[in-house]
Amino acid sequence: MSSLKTHDTQALDALTGGAFSAPTSGERAARVREWLAAEPSPEQMQEVFRELSARDKGAARLLRERLDEIKRAKGQEAIAAEWSERARNLLSQPRLNIADALAWQRDAAKAGAPLSREPLASVKSELAERVKGIEDLQNRVQIQREAAVLLAQRIEVLSTKSWKDAQLAAEALRADVPQWQAQAQALLDDANWASVDTKFPPLLEASRSQLQVVWDAFQTALAQATAAADDANAPLPPVPVWADELRQARGLPLESAPPKPPRPKADPELKAKANHAVSDALAKLEQEVAQGHGKASAGAANALRNALKEHGKLVDDKLEAQAHAALGAAGELEGWQRWRADQLRQELVAKAEGLFETAPAPVTPEPAPANTEAAATEQAEAESPAATPVPAPVVRKPRFGGRKMQETLRGLREQWKQVDQGGPPNHALWKRFDEACNEAYKVVQEWLDKVKSEAAEHRSARLALIEEVKAWGAAHGQNETGDWKGFNRAIHQFSERWREAGHLSEKAFAELQPQWKEAISQAAAPLERAQKESVERRNAMIDEARVLGEAPMLRIDAVKALQQRWQAEAQTVPLDRKQEQKLWDAFRKPIDEAFNRKTAEREKATAALSARDRAVLEASKAVEEATASGDAQKIRAAMQALEQALRSGGEPAAAPASTASTAATAAAPAERGGEGSAETATAEAGAEGAEGSEAAAAAPPKPAPKPVIAMRGDDRPGARRPEVATAARPGGRFDARRPGGPGGPGGRDDRRGPPRGGDRFDRGDRFEREDRGPRLGDAAFRAQREAQEHAQAALRKLAAQAHGEALTQLMTAWEQRSGEQVPSHQELGKAVGPQVRQAWIQALGKAAAGDPSETLLRLEIASDVPTPGEQITARRAMQLQLLTKRHEAGPQETWGADVAKVLATPYEAGAARRLQNALKALLRR
């Protein structure tokens, strides 16, 4: 559709499917939604929004939201393209900074870029994978550094042991060191190596070179040690421990430590400066050690070591000895493992001893002594201060049961083993821990004994059950009674007993389970044979059902007989639920298909519309169009036309009299034919789809009007209206006035039974039904019913809307004392005549005066609406007064004049609300 340049309301209404002509805001919004579902162009939506926003902002909100969404989408596409290009630039660089990648994601989210949609979603995932690879590479570098340190420590530890031990460990080192070198080279060859932090490559290279130096020195020293062991003239290795071992093997004395060379003379000023630096570090370390600060003492010890390295050649021997002693004390403080291990052992001992809880022992009442004097003496001795207090007896109870106690003990012992691996043993704590665990294990032992005894009982019970099943199977091998349901129930009961027979160990259960399966299978063998035969019979019935379903004429009697046979078979032999449901579905499928085929043929036969159906459909369509227009007169005219179409019967209006008499004559035998024949005819007509085959009956005579009886009763709201009492029947019998009954016209005075005669079955005085013509088709019936429902709802809605607006306008006219604003006669409805409306206008033209309380009460009585709580007493008093004034006109007759009296009084919000409620009910009558 081309864009509309002129703001033509009719053209826009046609474009949007009636959004401008819809009567209510809800309908306008619904039609705008339907139009938006067709994906119109933005130019069309802009023009419709410009025109509709001045009429209905609620309906125009949908257009504004769609236009905003389109603008937002365009903006997001541009933003997505921009940030996607930035991400591509980051990914194309050989070196990616992790901070730049995280900043891209943060800045893109702040800019409102759609990161969850393409192309940003894929770019975001690529960046995340790249960053993850770089971080993983950095973690691997740190792991390689730690591995290099561990390998160097292994090599250094071998220098303190025998060279033969080092020779044995060299084979493993010859495999581990090259493997480490290969892993380090793999890190350097990784594609993301250029993007790692700059601090990691030097660290890896330093670890690599340090490990290589240590390894080369180790190999050289080990080769010299091997050669020196083979040749006594070969030089000794540079490792002191290995050299001493080889020297001892050759029978040579060990080398004494070389004498310490004298210190060179130094500048006194430098020497004083060095002594001062070492003294300060020494004092700091001694202070931290004295205070017991572990972390601080480690830092102070490192500072003292650095000072000794720097000034060691210049300090005095005495000061150097003090420094080494302080470093030894700091080392002892740093060795906190012993203390920490003992602390963990204390916690484990406390947990082991806490497996039992103490509780007061139950006190048994002692019998009272027979001698009163002896009892008094004992009580005095107990109350004397010299008496020694006897502690209350206590008992120790385990906190957990057998299985929980066993798991707890196992966990405690495992934790103790781990603690022993991290520090030297503590025999005193181990003794306490072992005693507590042994005491707690007694509970576990009791539980194990109980479990063993129960397992033995369960085993014997299961063996007895197996023997019982075998005996039962031998006794019921033939099932002479034929009660397969009871047989199946017994098998299931045996299975339930086996499942509930108690716990067994895995070994015992694996031993008994094959025996049980063999016994239960032998016992259930007759049932399985019967089920197999039943399945064969059911398959045969399924084949019969297929044959019946494929037959051109469906035989209902054969289908019923087959279904009865199936039910009898299902009630005789039980099957597994899933298998039985599967067979039942296969059985009913061909029959259902046959019935569906018959239903389709019937619907196809009834699909042809008669002339009356077409007329009803056209009238129903006209009613729907009138309902959519919102015009009450059109709706009523269309409903009247639809009623005429329903009554016409699809024939001309002026039918010959002879046709009507003939139809009445033909209808009489059908009525006398009885109720059963009518139902049969109706059923046959509905089954075959022959609409309009029944003859039209004669119209019944108009009944005589009922007499009107004037009544006056309780006029309170919600009170029950009195019913007209029927005249008393002579004789007091409910059927005394029935024609033909005792005491009635034409009745008999005797009670010996009905008279014998030809009028015994005469039903000529029965009610003759109105001729409704041939039956409507399903489509026509549903169309006219829905059209009438929609039309009635629209009329009620229009009437309520008109009354509400008219009442609001009338209240405004009363408030402003303007007779010109009184609604017209058509707006007020047929309940208000021209004279009554003129009286209202005249009342508004006069000066406001008077009290409307009494008049409002009359209006509320006339409209039967509730009265405010403070006026209930006055209303009841007025109702009593009205009961005494029977000859005067009641409130229902004078409510128009009462409204004029209220309008002549000054305007008040409460009175206006009461008047509006009363008129709302009165104008609907």
Coordinates of N, CA and C in Angstrom, one line a residue, residues 205-296:
E205 N 61.5 -18.1 31.7 CA 62.8 -18.3 31.2 C 63.8 -18.5 32.3
A206 N 63.6 -17.7 33.5 CA 64.5 -17.9 34.6 C 64.4 -19.3 35.2
S207 N 63.2 -19.8 35.3 CA 63.0 -21.1 35.8 C 63.7 -22.2 34.9
R208 N 63.6 -21.9 33.6 CA 64.1 -22.8 32.6 C 65.7 -22.9 32.7
S209 N 66.3 -21.7 32.8 CA 67.7 -21.7 32.8 C 68.3 -22.2 34.2
Q210 N 67.6 -21.9 35.3 CA 68.0 -22.3 36.6 C 67.9 -23.9 36.7
L211 N 66.8 -24.4 36.2 CA 66.7 -25.9 36.2 C 67.8 -26.5 35.4
Q212 N 68.1 -25.9 34.2 CA 69.1 -26.5 33.3 C 70.5 -26.5 34.0
V213 N 70.8 -25.4 34.7 CA 72.1 -25.3 35.3 C 72.2 -26.4 36.4
V214 N 71.2 -26.5 37.3 CA 71.2 -27.5 38.3 C 71.3 -28.9 37.8
W215 N 70.6 -29.2 36.7 CA 70.6 -30.5 36.1 C 72.0 -30.8 35.5
D216 N 72.6 -29.9 34.8 CA 73.9 -30.1 34.2 C 74.9 -30.3 35.3
A217 N 74.9 -29.5 36.4 CA 75.8 -29.7 37.5 C 75.6 -31.1 38.2
F218 N 74.4 -31.5 38.3 CA 74.1 -32.8 38.9 C 74.6 -33.9 38.1
Q219 N 74.4 -33.9 36.8 CA 74.9 -34.9 35.9 C 76.4 -35.0 35.9
T220 N 77.1 -33.8 35.9 CA 78.6 -33.8 35.9 C 79.1 -34.4 37.2
A221 N 78.5 -34.0 38.3 CA 79.0 -34.5 39.6 C 78.7 -36.0 39.7
L222 N 77.6 -36.5 39.2 CA 77.3 -37.9 39.3 C 78.2 -38.7 38.4
A223 N 78.6 -38.1 37.3 CA 79.6 -38.8 36.4 C 80.9 -38.9 37.0
Q224 N 81.4 -37.8 37.7 CA 82.6 -37.9 38.4 C 82.6 -38.9 39.6
A225 N 81.5 -38.9 40.3 CA 81.4 -39.9 41.4 C 81.4 -41.3 40.9
T226 N 80.8 -41.6 39.8 CA 80.8 -43.0 39.2 C 82.2 -43.3 38.8
A227 N 82.9 -42.4 38.2 CA 84.3 -42.6 37.7 C 85.2 -42.8 38.9
A228 N 85.0 -42.0 40.0 CA 85.9 -42.1 41.1 C 85.7 -43.4 41.9
A229 N 84.4 -44.0 41.8 CA 84.2 -45.3 42.4 C 84.8 -46.4 41.7
D230 N 85.0 -46.2 40.3 CA 85.6 -47.3 39.5 C 87.1 -47.2 39.5
D231 N 87.7 -46.0 39.6 CA 89.1 -45.7 39.5 C 89.6 -45.0 40.8
A232 N 90.4 -45.5 41.5 CA 90.9 -44.9 42.8 C 91.7 -43.6 42.5
N233 N 92.3 -43.5 41.3 CA 93.1 -42.3 41.0 C 92.2 -41.2 40.4
A234 N 91.0 -41.5 40.1 CA 90.1 -40.4 39.5 C 89.8 -39.4 40.6
P235 N 89.6 -38.1 40.1 CA 89.3 -37.0 41.1 C 88.0 -37.2 41.7
L236 N 87.8 -36.7 42.9 CA 86.6 -36.9 43.7 C 85.6 -35.8 43.2
P237 N 84.2 -36.1 43.3 CA 83.2 -35.1 42.8 C 83.2 -33.9 43.8
P238 N 82.7 -32.8 43.3 CA 82.6 -31.6 44.1 C 81.6 -31.6 45.2
V239 N 80.8 -32.6 45.3 CA 79.7 -32.7 46.3 C 80.4 -33.2 47.6
P240 N 80.4 -32.5 48.7 CA 81.1 -32.9 49.9 C 80.6 -34.3 50.4
V241 N 79.4 -34.5 50.4 CA 78.9 -35.8 51.0 C 79.3 -37.0 50.1
W242 N 79.3 -36.8 48.8 CA 79.7 -37.9 47.9 C 81.2 -38.1 48.0
A243 N 82.0 -37.0 48.1 CA 83.4 -37.1 48.2 C 83.9 -37.8 49.5
D244 N 83.2 -37.5 50.6 CA 83.5 -38.1 51.9 C 83.2 -39.6 51.8
E245 N 82.1 -40.0 51.1 CA 81.7 -41.4 51.0 C 82.7 -42.1 50.2
L246 N 83.2 -41.5 49.1 CA 84.2 -42.2 48.3 C 85.6 -42.3 49.0
R247 N 85.9 -41.2 49.7 CA 87.2 -41.2 50.4 C 87.2 -42.3 51.5
Q248 N 86.0 -42.5 52.1 CA 85.9 -43.5 53.2 C 86.0 -44.9 52.5
A249 N 85.4 -45.0 51.3 CA 85.5 -46.3 50.6 C 86.9 -46.6 50.2
R250 N 87.7 -45.6 49.9 CA 89.1 -45.8 49.5 C 90.0 -46.0 50.8
G251 N 89.5 -45.8 52.0 CA 90.3 -46.0 53.2 C 91.1 -44.8 53.5
L252 N 90.8 -43.6 53.0 CA 91.5 -42.4 53.3 C 90.8 -41.6 54.4
P253 N 91.6 -40.8 55.2 CA 90.9 -40.1 56.2 C 90.1 -38.9 55.6
L254 N 89.0 -38.6 56.4 CA 88.2 -37.5 56.0 C 88.9 -36.2 56.0
E255 N 88.6 -35.3 55.2 CA 89.2 -33.9 55.1 C 88.6 -33.1 56.2
S256 N 89.5 -32.4 56.9 CA 89.1 -31.5 58.0 C 88.7 -30.2 57.3
A257 N 87.8 -29.4 58.1 CA 87.4 -28.2 57.5 C 88.6 -27.2 57.4
P258 N 88.7 -26.6 56.3 CA 89.8 -25.6 56.1 C 89.7 -24.5 57.2
P259 N 90.9 -24.1 57.6 CA 90.9 -23.0 58.6 C 90.3 -21.7 58.0
K260 N 89.6 -21.0 58.9 CA 89.0 -19.8 58.5 C 90.0 -18.7 58.2
P261 N 90.0 -18.1 57.1 CA 91.0 -17.1 56.8 C 90.8 -15.9 57.6
P262 N 91.9 -15.2 58.0 CA 91.8 -14.0 58.8 C 91.1 -12.9 58.0
R263 N 90.4 -12.1 58.8 CA 89.6 -11.1 58.2 C 90.6 -10.0 57.7
P264 N 90.3 -9.5 56.5 CA 91.2 -8.4 56.1 C 90.9 -7.1 56.9
K265 N 91.9 -6.3 57.0 CA 91.7 -5.0 57.7 C 90.8 -4.1 56.9
A266 N 89.8 -3.6 57.6 CA 88.8 -2.7 56.9 C 88.8 -1.3 57.5
D267 N 88.2 -0.4 56.9 CA 88.0 1.0 57.3 C 87.2 1.0 58.6
P268 N 87.7 1.6 59.7 CA 86.9 1.6 60.9 C 85.5 2.2 60.7
E269 N 85.4 3.2 59.9 CA 84.1 3.8 59.7 C 83.1 2.9 59.0
L270 N 83.6 2.1 58.0 CA 82.7 1.1 57.3 C 82.3 0.0 58.3
K271 N 83.4 -0.4 59.1 CA 83.1 -1.5 60.1 C 82.0 -1.1 61.1
A272 N 82.1 0.2 61.6 CA 81.1 0.7 62.5 C 79.7 0.7 61.9
K273 N 79.7 1.1 60.6 CA 78.4 1.2 59.9 C 77.8 -0.2 59.7
A274 N 78.7 -1.2 59.4 CA 78.2 -2.5 59.3 C 77.7 -3.1 60.6
N275 N 78.4 -2.9 61.7 CA 78.0 -3.4 63.0 C 76.6 -2.8 63.4
H276 N 76.5 -1.5 63.0 CA 75.2 -0.8 63.4 C 74.1 -1.4 62.6
A277 N 74.2 -1.6 61.3 CA 73.1 -2.2 60.5 C 72.7 -3.6 61.0
V278 N 73.8 -4.4 61.3 CA 73.4 -5.8 61.8 C 72.8 -5.8 63.1
S279 N 73.3 -4.8 64.0 CA 72.7 -4.7 65.4 C 71.3 -4.3 65.3
D280 N 70.9 -3.4 64.5 CA 69.5 -3.0 64.4 C 68.6 -4.2 63.9
A281 N 69.1 -4.9 62.9 CA 68.3 -6.0 62.4 C 68.2 -7.1 63.5
L282 N 69.3 -7.3 64.2 CA 69.3 -8.3 65.3 C 68.3 -7.9 66.4
A283 N 68.3 -6.7 66.8 CA 67.4 -6.2 67.9 C 66.0 -6.4 67.4
K284 N 65.7 -6.0 66.2 CA 64.3 -6.2 65.7 C 63.9 -7.7 65.7
L285 N 64.8 -8.6 65.3 CA 64.4 -10.0 65.3 C 64.2 -10.5 66.7
E286 N 65.1 -10.1 67.6 CA 65.0 -10.6 69.0 C 63.7 -10.1 69.6
Q287 N 63.3 -8.9 69.3 CA 62.0 -8.3 69.8 C 60.8 -9.1 69.3
E288 N 60.8 -9.5 68.0 CA 59.6 -10.2 67.4 C 59.6 -11.6 68.0
V289 N 60.8 -12.2 68.2 CA 60.8 -13.6 68.7 C 60.3 -13.6 70.2
A290 N 60.7 -12.6 71.0 CA 60.3 -12.5 72.3 C 58.8 -12.3 72.5
Q291 N 58.2 -11.6 71.5 CA 56.7 -11.4 71.5 C 56.0 -12.6 70.9
G292 N 56.7 -13.5 70.2 CA 56.0 -14.6 69.7 C 55.2 -14.4 68.4
H293 N 55.6 -13.3 67.6 CA 55.0 -13.0 66.4 C 55.6 -13.8 65.2
G294 N 54.9 -14.8 64.8 CA 55.4 -15.7 63.8 C 55.7 -15.0 62.4
K295 N 54.7 -14.3 61.9 CA 54.8 -13.7 60.6 C 55.9 -12.6 60.6
A296 N 55.8 -11.7 61.7 CA 56.8 -10.6 61.8 C 58.2 -11.2 62.0

